PDB file of C-alpha atoms and ligand atoms in Angstrom:
ATOM      1  CA  MET A  86     -22.171-195.955 147.729  1.00 97.00           C
ATOM      2  CA  ARG A  87     -23.157-192.582 146.351  1.00 98.00           C
ATOM      3  CA  PHE A  88     -21.016-189.541 145.570  1.00 98.00           C
ATOM      4  CA  ASP A  89     -22.678-186.244 144.660  1.00 98.00           C
ATOM      5  CA  ILE A  90     -20.176-183.909 143.018  1.00 98.00           C
ATOM      6  CA  ILE A  91     -20.651-180.149 143.059  1.00 99.00           C
ATOM      7  CA  THR A  92     -18.708-178.774 140.112  1.00 99.00           C
ATOM      8  CA  LEU A  93     -18.806-175.913 137.627  1.00 98.00           C
ATOM      9  CA  PHE A  94     -17.276-178.296 135.068  1.00 98.00           C
ATOM     10  CA  PRO A  95     -19.320-181.539 135.106  1.00 98.00           C
ATOM     11  CA  GLU A  96     -18.101-182.382 131.592  1.00 98.00           C
ATOM     12  CA  LEU A  97     -14.624-183.036 132.991  1.00 98.00           C
ATOM     13  CA  PHE A  98     -15.937-186.209 134.659  1.00 98.00           C
ATOM     14  CA  ALA A  99     -17.165-187.899 131.459  1.00 98.00           C
ATOM     15  CA  PRO A 100     -13.812-189.528 130.539  1.00 97.00           C
ATOM     16  CA  LEU A 101     -13.404-190.919 134.056  1.00 97.00           C
ATOM     17  CA  LEU A 102     -16.910-192.357 134.183  1.00 97.00           C
ATOM     18  CA  THR A 103     -16.785-193.993 130.745  1.00 96.00           C
ATOM     19  CA  SER A 104     -13.196-195.291 130.442  1.00 95.00           C
ATOM     20  CA  GLY A 105     -11.056-198.104 131.739  1.00 94.00           C
ATOM     21  CA  ILE A 106     -11.800-200.925 134.087  1.00 91.00           C
ATOM     22  CA  THR A 107     -13.369-198.744 136.804  1.00 92.00           C
ATOM     23  CA  ARG A 108     -16.152-197.819 134.346  1.00 94.00           C
ATOM     24  CA  ARG A 109     -17.832-201.023 135.564  1.00 92.00           C
ATOM     25  CA  ALA A 110     -18.139-199.569 139.043  1.00 95.00           C
ATOM     26  CA  TYR A 111     -19.827-196.391 137.814  1.00 96.00           C
ATOM     27  CA  GLU A 112     -22.016-197.922 135.105  1.00 94.00           C
ATOM     28  CA  GLY A 113     -23.098-200.769 137.385  1.00 91.00           C
ATOM     29  CA  GLY A 114     -24.074-198.263 140.080  1.00 94.00           C
ATOM     30  CA  LEU A 115     -21.625-199.782 142.577  1.00 95.00           C
ATOM     31  CA  VAL A 116     -20.210-196.279 142.848  1.00 98.00           C
ATOM     32  CA  ASP A 117     -23.166-194.047 142.036  1.00 98.00           C
ATOM     33  CA  VAL A 118     -21.796-190.675 140.839  1.00 98.00           C
ATOM     34  CA  ARG A 119     -24.147-187.716 140.364  1.00 98.00           C
ATOM     35  CA  LEU A 120     -23.028-184.350 139.064  1.00 98.00           C
ATOM     36  CA  TRP A 121     -24.478-181.035 140.206  1.00 98.00           C
ATOM     37  CA  ASN A 122     -23.634-177.663 138.668  1.00 98.00           C
ATOM     38  CA  PRO A 123     -24.098-174.660 140.999  1.00 98.00           C
ATOM     39  CA  ARG A 124     -24.832-172.590 137.897  1.00 98.00           C
ATOM     40  CA  ASP A 125     -28.180-174.396 137.684  1.00 98.00           C
ATOM     41  CA  HIS A 126     -28.981-172.975 141.127  1.00 98.00           C
ATOM     42  CA  ALA A 127     -27.693-169.436 140.507  1.00 98.00           C
ATOM     43  CA  GLU A 128     -29.867-166.318 140.158  1.00 94.00           C
ATOM     44  CA  GLY A 129     -30.260-163.827 137.310  1.00 93.00           C
ATOM     45  CA  ASN A 130     -29.733-163.832 133.582  1.00 93.00           C
ATOM     46  CA  TYR A 131     -26.023-164.452 133.969  1.00 95.00           C
ATOM     47  CA  ARG A 132     -26.441-167.194 136.596  1.00 97.00           C
ATOM     48  CA  ARG A 133     -23.498-165.830 138.480  1.00 98.00           C
ATOM     49  CA  VAL A 134     -21.523-168.269 140.593  1.00 98.00           C
ATOM     50  CA  ASP A 135     -18.532-166.089 141.522  1.00 98.00           C
ATOM     51  CA  ASP A 136     -17.644-162.541 142.482  1.00 98.00           C
ATOM     52  CA  ARG A 137     -14.655-160.372 143.380  1.00 97.00           C
ATOM     53  CA  SER A 138     -12.835-160.890 146.659  1.00 97.00           C
ATOM     54  CA  PHE A 139     -13.617-158.415 149.466  1.00 98.00           C
ATOM     55  CA  GLY A 140     -10.437-156.597 150.419  1.00 97.00           C
ATOM     56  CA  GLY A 141      -9.249-156.597 146.821  1.00 96.00           C
ATOM     57  CA  GLY A 142      -6.671-158.708 145.117  1.00 94.00           C
ATOM     58  CA  PRO A 143      -6.766-160.810 141.982  1.00 94.00           C
ATOM     59  CA  GLY A 144      -9.163-163.630 141.275  1.00 96.00           C
ATOM     60  CA  MET A 145     -12.771-164.461 141.937  1.00 98.00           C
ATOM     61  CA  VAL A 146     -14.443-166.297 144.811  1.00 98.00           C
ATOM     62  CA  MET A 147     -17.257-168.865 144.553  1.00 98.00           C
ATOM     63  CA  LEU A 148     -20.511-167.411 145.900  1.00 98.00           C
ATOM     64  CA  ALA A 149     -21.988-169.070 148.971  1.00 98.00           C
ATOM     65  CA  GLU A 150     -25.661-168.896 147.916  1.00 98.00           C
ATOM     66  CA  PRO A 151     -25.566-171.038 144.724  1.00 98.00           C
ATOM     67  CA  LEU A 152     -23.504-173.589 146.646  1.00 98.00           C
ATOM     68  CA  PHE A 153     -26.033-173.587 149.471  1.00 98.00           C
ATOM     69  CA  LYS A 154     -28.918-174.082 147.032  1.00 98.00           C
ATOM     70  CA  THR A 155     -27.068-176.908 145.276  1.00 98.00           C
ATOM     71  CA  LEU A 156     -26.303-178.583 148.591  1.00 98.00           C
ATOM     72  CA  SER A 157     -29.953-178.226 149.677  1.00 98.00           C
ATOM     73  CA  ALA A 158     -31.081-179.875 146.420  1.00 98.00           C
ATOM     74  CA  ILE A 159     -28.626-182.742 147.005  1.00 98.00           C
ATOM     75  CA  ARG A 160     -29.743-183.154 150.622  1.00 98.00           C
ATOM     76  CA  ALA A 161     -33.391-183.283 149.494  1.00 98.00           C
ATOM     77  CA  ASP A 162     -32.538-185.816 146.786  1.00 98.00           C
ATOM     78  CA  ARG A 163     -30.530-188.036 149.143  1.00 97.00           C
ATOM     79  CA  ASN A 164     -33.196-187.702 151.841  1.00 96.00           C
ATOM     80  CA  GLU A 165     -30.987-189.280 154.499  1.00 94.00           C
ATOM     81  CA  ALA A 166     -31.571-189.423 158.244  1.00 94.00           C
ATOM     82  CA  GLU A 167     -27.803-189.032 158.715  1.00 95.00           C
ATOM     83  CA  PRO A 168     -26.573-186.457 156.152  1.00 96.00           C
ATOM     84  CA  ALA A 169     -23.589-187.596 154.093  1.00 98.00           C
ATOM     85  CA  PRO A 170     -20.433-185.594 154.871  1.00 98.00           C
ATOM     86  CA  LEU A 171     -19.614-182.591 152.692  1.00 98.00           C
ATOM     87  CA  VAL A 172     -15.984-182.744 151.576  1.00 98.00           C
ATOM     88  CA  LEU A 173     -14.188-179.757 150.073  1.00 99.00           C
ATOM     89  CA  PHE A 174     -11.061-180.316 148.016  1.00 98.00           C
ATOM     90  CA  SER A 175      -8.500-177.786 149.149  1.00 98.00           C
ATOM     91  CA  PRO A 176      -4.754-177.388 149.714  1.00 98.00           C
ATOM     92  CA  ILE A 177      -5.717-176.861 153.395  1.00 98.00           C
ATOM     93  CA  GLY A 178      -6.956-180.441 153.764  1.00 98.00           C
ATOM     94  CA  GLN A 179      -5.335-183.660 154.889  1.00 96.00           C
ATOM     95  CA  ALA A 180      -3.373-185.189 152.005  1.00 98.00           C
ATOM     96  CA  LEU A 181      -5.148-188.183 150.484  1.00 98.00           C
ATOM     97  CA  ASN A 182      -3.449-191.532 151.172  1.00 97.00           C
ATOM     98  CA  HIS A 183      -4.160-195.256 151.065  1.00 97.00           C
ATOM     99  CA  ASN A 184      -5.707-195.403 154.539  1.00 97.00           C
ATOM    100  CA  ALA A 185      -8.127-192.578 153.754  1.00 98.00           C
ATOM    101  CA  VAL A 186      -9.070-194.157 150.412  1.00 98.00           C
ATOM    102  CA  ALA A 187      -9.600-197.547 152.087  1.00 97.00           C
ATOM    103  CA  THR A 188     -11.922-195.909 154.631  1.00 98.00           C
ATOM    104  CA  TRP A 189     -13.858-194.089 151.895  1.00 98.00           C
ATOM    105  CA  SER A 190     -14.142-197.333 149.918  1.00 97.00           C
ATOM    106  CA  GLN A 191     -16.117-198.857 152.814  1.00 97.00           C
ATOM    107  CA  SER A 192     -18.310-195.775 153.316  1.00 97.00           C
ATOM    108  CA  ALA A 193     -21.779-194.859 152.043  1.00 97.00           C
ATOM    109  CA  GLY A 194     -20.205-191.990 150.052  1.00 98.00           C
ATOM    110  CA  ALA A 195     -20.210-188.219 150.404  1.00 98.00           C
ATOM    111  CA  VAL A 196     -20.963-184.896 148.788  1.00 98.00           C
ATOM    112  CA  LEU A 197     -17.780-183.619 147.133  1.00 99.00           C
ATOM    113  CA  LEU A 198     -17.290-179.903 146.486  1.00 99.00           C
ATOM    114  CA  CYS A 199     -14.810-178.905 143.785  1.00 99.00           C
ATOM    115  CA  GLY A 200     -13.522-175.383 144.315  1.00 98.00           C
ATOM    116  CA  ARG A 201     -12.521-173.066 141.462  1.00 98.00           C
ATOM    117  CA  TYR A 202     -10.980-169.583 141.138  1.00 98.00           C
ATOM    118  CA  GLU A 203      -9.478-168.389 144.460  1.00 98.00           C
ATOM    119  CA  GLY A 204     -11.731-170.805 146.335  1.00 98.00           C
ATOM    120  CA  VAL A 205     -15.079-170.802 148.163  1.00 98.00           C
ATOM    121  CA  ASP A 206     -16.605-168.044 150.361  1.00 98.00           C
ATOM    122  CA  GLN A 207     -15.317-168.943 153.834  1.00 98.00           C
ATOM    123  CA  ARG A 208     -18.776-168.566 155.399  1.00 98.00           C
ATOM    124  CA  PHE A 209     -20.074-171.504 153.350  1.00 99.00           C
ATOM    125  CA  ILE A 210     -17.051-173.573 154.402  1.00 98.00           C
ATOM    126  CA  ASP A 211     -17.561-172.676 158.063  1.00 98.00           C
ATOM    127  CA  GLN A 212     -21.256-173.549 158.003  1.00 98.00           C
ATOM    128  CA  HIS A 213     -21.374-176.639 155.809  1.00 98.00           C
ATOM    129  CA  VAL A 214     -18.047-178.309 155.086  1.00 98.00           C
ATOM    130  CA  ASP A 215     -17.258-181.335 157.272  1.00 98.00           C
ATOM    131  CA  GLN A 216     -13.854-182.249 155.935  1.00 98.00           C
ATOM    132  CA  GLN A 217     -11.187-180.925 153.561  1.00 98.00           C
ATOM    133  CA  ILE A 218      -8.986-183.158 151.421  1.00 98.00           C
ATOM    134  CA  SER A 219      -5.823-182.171 149.587  1.00 98.00           C
ATOM    135  CA  LEU A 220      -4.142-183.984 146.722  1.00 98.00           C
ATOM    136  CA  GLY A 221      -0.732-182.704 147.839  1.00 98.00           C
ATOM    137  CA  ASP A 222       1.343-179.594 148.367  1.00 98.00           C
ATOM    138  CA  PHE A 223       0.668-177.927 145.032  1.00 98.00           C
ATOM    139  CA  VAL A 224      -2.185-175.879 143.597  1.00 98.00           C
ATOM    140  CA  LEU A 225      -4.648-177.179 141.017  1.00 98.00           C
ATOM    141  CA  SER A 226      -6.955-174.943 138.985  1.00 98.00           C
ATOM    142  CA  GLY A 227      -9.931-176.729 140.497  1.00 98.00           C
ATOM    143  CA  GLY A 228     -10.981-179.559 142.777  1.00 98.00           C
ATOM    144  CA  GLU A 229     -12.241-181.771 139.927  1.00 98.00           C
ATOM    145  CA  ILE A 230      -8.964-183.637 139.421  1.00 98.00           C
ATOM    146  CA  ALA A 231      -8.787-184.266 143.171  1.00 98.00           C
ATOM    147  CA  ALA A 232     -12.385-185.559 143.152  1.00 98.00           C
ATOM    148  CA  MET A 233     -11.582-187.845 140.220  1.00 98.00           C
ATOM    149  CA  ALA A 234      -8.493-189.153 142.029  1.00 98.00           C
ATOM    150  CA  LEU A 235     -10.640-190.077 145.023  1.00 98.00           C
ATOM    151  CA  LEU A 236     -13.394-191.652 142.887  1.00 98.00           C
ATOM    152  CA  ASP A 237     -10.919-193.690 140.854  1.00 97.00           C
ATOM    153  CA  ALA A 238      -9.040-194.958 143.900  1.00 97.00           C
ATOM    154  CA  VAL A 239     -12.301-195.858 145.659  1.00 97.00           C
ATOM    155  CA  ALA A 240     -13.835-197.543 142.592  1.00 96.00           C
ATOM    156  CA  ARG A 241     -10.923-199.923 142.055  1.00 95.00           C
ATOM    157  CA  LEU A 242     -11.255-201.178 145.636  1.00 94.00           C
ATOM    158  CA  GLN A 243     -14.889-202.233 145.100  1.00 94.00           C
ATOM    159  CA  PRO A 244     -15.396-206.002 144.856  1.00 92.00           C
ATOM    160  CA  GLY A 245     -15.765-207.202 141.269  1.00 88.00           C
ATOM    161  CA  VAL A 246     -14.300-204.108 139.622  1.00 89.00           C
ATOM    162  CA  LEU A 247     -10.782-205.321 138.879  1.00 90.00           C
ATOM    163  CA  ASN A 248     -10.388-208.418 136.701  1.00 83.00           C
ATOM    164  CA  ASP A 249      -8.323-210.169 139.322  1.00 80.00           C
ATOM    165  CA  GLU A 250     -10.096-209.794 142.643  1.00 72.00           C
ATOM    166  CA  GLY A 251      -6.957-209.874 144.790  1.00 75.00           C
ATOM    167  CA  SER A 252      -4.795-207.679 142.572  1.00 79.00           C
ATOM    168  CA  HIS A 253      -5.274-204.434 144.505  1.00 84.00           C
ATOM    169  CA  GLN A 254      -4.034-206.212 147.627  1.00 82.00           C
ATOM    170  CA  LEU A 255      -0.651-206.514 145.951  1.00 88.00           C
ATOM    171  CA  ASP A 256      -0.504-202.811 145.172  1.00 95.00           C
ATOM    172  CA  SER A 257       1.716-200.332 146.988  1.00 97.00           C
ATOM    173  CA  PHE A 258       0.679-199.262 150.519  1.00 97.00           C
ATOM    174  CA  ASN A 259      -1.758-202.171 150.941  1.00 96.00           C
ATOM    175  CA  PRO A 260      -1.747-203.895 154.351  1.00 94.00           C
ATOM    176  CA  ALA A 261      -1.483-207.248 152.521  1.00 93.00           C
ATOM    177  CA  LEU A 262       1.898-205.944 151.278  1.00 95.00           C
ATOM    178  CA  ASP A 263       2.683-204.738 154.813  1.00 97.00           C
ATOM    179  CA  GLY A 264       2.378-201.131 153.644  1.00 97.00           C
ATOM    180  CA  LEU A 265       5.448-201.458 151.379  1.00 98.00           C
ATOM    181  CA  LEU A 266       5.813-200.383 147.742  1.00 98.00           C
ATOM    182  CA  ASP A 267       4.983-202.820 144.944  1.00 98.00           C
ATOM    183  CA  SER A 268       7.797-204.789 143.279  1.00 97.00           C
ATOM    184  CA  PRO A 269       8.797-204.121 139.618  1.00 97.00           C
ATOM    185  CA  HIS A 270       6.839-205.756 136.792  1.00 97.00           C
ATOM    186  CA  TYR A 271       8.060-207.179 133.477  1.00 98.00           C
ATOM    187  CA  THR A 272       6.348-208.615 130.411  1.00 98.00           C
ATOM    188  CA  ARG A 273       7.315-209.977 127.004  1.00 98.00           C
ATOM    189  CA  PRO A 274       9.802-210.118 125.332  1.00 98.00           C
ATOM    190  CA  GLU A 275      12.175-211.881 127.735  1.00 98.00           C
ATOM    191  CA  VAL A 276      15.045-209.771 126.372  1.00 98.00           C
ATOM    192  CA  TRP A 277      14.333-206.209 125.292  1.00 98.00           C
ATOM    193  CA  GLN A 278      17.134-204.116 123.749  1.00 98.00           C
ATOM    194  CA  GLY A 279      19.676-206.406 125.417  1.00 98.00           C
ATOM    195  CA  HIS A 280      18.040-206.228 128.861  1.00 98.00           C
ATOM    196  CA  ALA A 281      16.776-209.540 130.246  1.00 98.00           C
ATOM    197  CA  VAL A 282      13.932-210.106 132.688  1.00 98.00           C
ATOM    198  CA  PRO A 283      15.276-211.017 136.189  1.00 98.00           C
ATOM    199  CA  PRO A 284      15.913-214.795 136.095  1.00 98.00           C
ATOM    200  CA  GLU A 285      13.954-215.371 139.350  1.00 97.00           C
ATOM    201  CA  LEU A 286      10.742-214.422 137.528  1.00 98.00           C
ATOM    202  CA  MET A 287      11.477-216.940 134.792  1.00 97.00           C
ATOM    203  CA  SER A 288      12.278-219.784 137.216  1.00 96.00           C
ATOM    204  CA  GLY A 289       8.704-221.065 137.489  1.00 97.00           C
ATOM    205  CA  HIS A 290       9.428-221.652 141.194  1.00 97.00           C
ATOM    206  CA  HIS A 291       6.566-220.040 143.089  1.00 97.00           C
ATOM    207  CA  ALA A 292       8.346-219.618 146.430  1.00 97.00           C
ATOM    208  CA  HIS A 293      11.451-218.129 144.780  1.00 97.00           C
ATOM    209  CA  ILE A 294       9.305-215.668 142.823  1.00 98.00           C
ATOM    210  CA  GLU A 295       7.453-214.644 145.981  1.00 97.00           C
ATOM    211  CA  ARG A 296      10.731-214.143 147.846  1.00 97.00           C
ATOM    212  CA  TRP A 297      12.198-212.104 144.985  1.00 98.00           C
ATOM    213  CA  ARG A 298       9.096-209.883 144.899  1.00 98.00           C
ATOM    214  CA  ARG A 299       9.223-209.373 148.656  1.00 98.00           C
ATOM    215  CA  GLU A 300      12.891-208.398 148.494  1.00 98.00           C
ATOM    216  CA  GLN A 301      12.267-205.981 145.642  1.00 98.00           C
ATOM    217  CA  SER A 302       9.436-204.389 147.641  1.00 98.00           C
ATOM    218  CA  LEU A 303      11.797-204.038 150.591  1.00 98.00           C
ATOM    219  CA  ARG A 304      14.554-202.619 148.387  1.00 98.00           C
ATOM    220  CA  LEU A 305      12.336-200.069 146.636  1.00 98.00           C
ATOM    221  CA  THR A 306      10.694-199.003 149.889  1.00 98.00           C
ATOM    222  CA  ALA A 307      14.091-198.590 151.591  1.00 98.00           C
ATOM    223  CA  LEU A 308      15.340-196.518 148.657  1.00 97.00           C
ATOM    224  CA  HIS A 309      12.302-194.361 147.933  1.00 98.00           C
ATOM    225  CA  ARG A 310      10.158-194.298 151.082  1.00 98.00           C
ATOM    226  CA  PRO A 311      12.327-195.170 154.097  1.00 98.00           C
ATOM    227  CA  GLU A 312       9.645-193.844 156.459  1.00 98.00           C
ATOM    228  CA  LEU A 313       7.228-196.561 155.237  1.00 98.00           C
ATOM    229  CA  LEU A 314       9.864-199.188 155.948  1.00 98.00           C
ATOM    230  CA  ALA A 315      10.427-197.743 159.427  1.00 98.00           C
ATOM    231  CA  GLN A 316       6.680-197.878 160.040  1.00 97.00           C
ATOM    232  CA  ALA A 317       6.454-201.513 158.885  1.00 98.00           C
ATOM    233  CA  ARG A 318       9.342-202.334 161.201  1.00 98.00           C
ATOM    234  CA  ALA A 319       7.806-200.473 164.148  1.00 98.00           C
ATOM    235  CA  GLU A 320       4.538-202.359 163.626  1.00 97.00           C
ATOM    236  CA  GLY A 321       6.365-205.710 163.600  1.00 98.00           C
ATOM    237  CA  ARG A 322       5.548-206.435 159.951  1.00 97.00           C
ATOM    238  CA  LEU A 323       9.107-207.301 158.861  1.00 98.00           C
ATOM    239  CA  THR A 324      10.323-210.882 159.271  1.00 98.00           C
ATOM    240  CA  ARG A 325      13.802-211.938 160.311  1.00 98.00           C
ATOM    241  CA  GLN A 326      14.373-212.947 156.681  1.00 97.00           C
ATOM    242  CA  ASP A 327      13.376-209.413 155.613  1.00 98.00           C
ATOM    243  CA  GLU A 328      15.837-207.883 158.075  1.00 98.00           C
ATOM    244  CA  THR A 329      18.652-210.142 156.867  1.00 97.00           C
ATOM    245  CA  PHE A 330      17.977-209.014 153.308  1.00 97.00           C
ATOM    246  CA  LEU A 331      17.904-205.342 154.326  1.00 97.00           C
ATOM    247  CA  GLN A 332      21.306-205.626 155.986  1.00 97.00           C
ATOM    248  CA  LYS A 333      22.831-206.411 152.599  1.00 93.00           C
ATOM    249  CA  LYS A 334      23.905-203.603 150.280  1.00 77.00           C
ATOM    250  CA  LEU A 335      20.727-202.808 148.344  1.00 77.00           C
TER     251      LEU A 335
HETATM  252  C1  SAM B 460      -6.673-172.173 142.215  1.00 75.18           C
HETATM  253  S1  SAM B 460      -7.218-173.182 143.525  1.00 75.18           S
HETATM  254  C2  SAM B 460      -7.337-172.068 144.875  1.00 75.18           C
HETATM  255  C3  SAM B 460      -6.078-172.017 145.667  1.00 75.18           C
HETATM  256  C4  SAM B 460      -6.177-171.153 146.912  1.00 75.18           C
HETATM  257  N1  SAM B 460      -6.288-169.763 146.595  1.00 75.18           N
HETATM  258  C5  SAM B 460      -4.932-171.374 147.742  1.00 75.18           C
HETATM  259  O1  SAM B 460      -3.928-170.722 147.484  1.00 75.18           O
HETATM  260  O2  SAM B 460      -4.944-172.270 148.609  1.00 75.18           O
HETATM  261  C6  SAM B 460      -8.907-173.517 143.103  1.00 75.18           C
HETATM  262  C7  SAM B 460      -9.473-174.778 143.705  1.00 75.18           C
HETATM  263  O3  SAM B 460      -8.717-175.903 143.305  1.00 75.18           O
HETATM  264  C8  SAM B 460      -8.808-176.914 144.278  1.00 75.18           C
HETATM  265  N2  SAM B 460      -7.443-177.301 144.653  1.00 75.18           N
HETATM  266  C9  SAM B 460      -6.314-176.634 144.389  1.00 75.18           C
HETATM  267  N3  SAM B 460      -5.242-177.260 144.847  1.00 75.18           N
HETATM  268  C10 SAM B 460      -5.696-178.382 145.430  1.00 75.18           C
HETATM  269  C11 SAM B 460      -5.051-179.460 146.098  1.00 75.18           C
HETATM  270  N4  SAM B 460      -3.752-179.495 146.282  1.00 75.18           N
HETATM  271  N5  SAM B 460      -5.825-180.459 146.567  1.00 75.18           N
HETATM  272  C12 SAM B 460      -7.157-180.426 146.403  1.00 75.18           C
HETATM  273  N6  SAM B 460      -7.826-179.436 145.780  1.00 75.18           N
HETATM  274  C13 SAM B 460      -7.100-178.420 145.301  1.00 75.18           C
HETATM  275  C14 SAM B 460      -9.585-176.348 145.448  1.00 75.18           C
HETATM  276  O4  SAM B 460     -10.924-176.828 145.387  1.00 75.18           O
HETATM  277  C15 SAM B 460      -9.496-174.867 145.217  1.00 75.18           C
HETATM  278  O5  SAM B 460     -10.596-174.181 145.763  1.00 75.18           O
END
């Protein structure tokens, strides 16, 4: 899997690529990340990558030509029969979610374009961008944080990256958890500032612990994301035991 990132700030990616457990995915080449700066493909002494917006108004716009040259260099380097999709991070795009990340985690990768300033010249988007992805209904200063969110979420789904192979299956939104939210977690000490760990977790009884975790997932999902619970119900993923629990006061 290979991701080519077009960014004016490649240095922002260093902490992601060298820290934490997902570092294994990048360093081992499981998720091959290559950084491309459009400034290296810009003309003139100043290597300009942006200019003022036609029609006036504040802010600069990323020039189409350096982006086109960068993309051409990436395409030549990848040398693929079927060109990898070009993804632009933008508030216009579909919001990133578990299903999209799961699909990307099984893909061959993509070229990711991180916008800056007011955004990218629309003619480049019209001609070359295949898909737009948003991180949510708010505005970032640039697409780099969105690209890092995608890379991180994809990397942790790669086999062998997490210490415990099955652990991501027990994370929120995962089909193995029926699309529900994860249950709460506790660690030592058993009593902290007068607050004890739920006794079910200390029982040593595997089935009781599993049931408690399931009920906590149901409770948290009902409280915080009722639409996910409704979806799980509509898809027949709730058991009769689940429904009995949900009828109680949560
Ligand atoms: C300051 S923003 C531009 C915002 C744009 N003028 C607008 O109002 O939609 C600069 C860049 O940050 C990135 N960006 C901003 N918000 C984003 C979001 N919610 N999701 C993904 N990328 C985002 C995009 O690449 C965008 O081109």
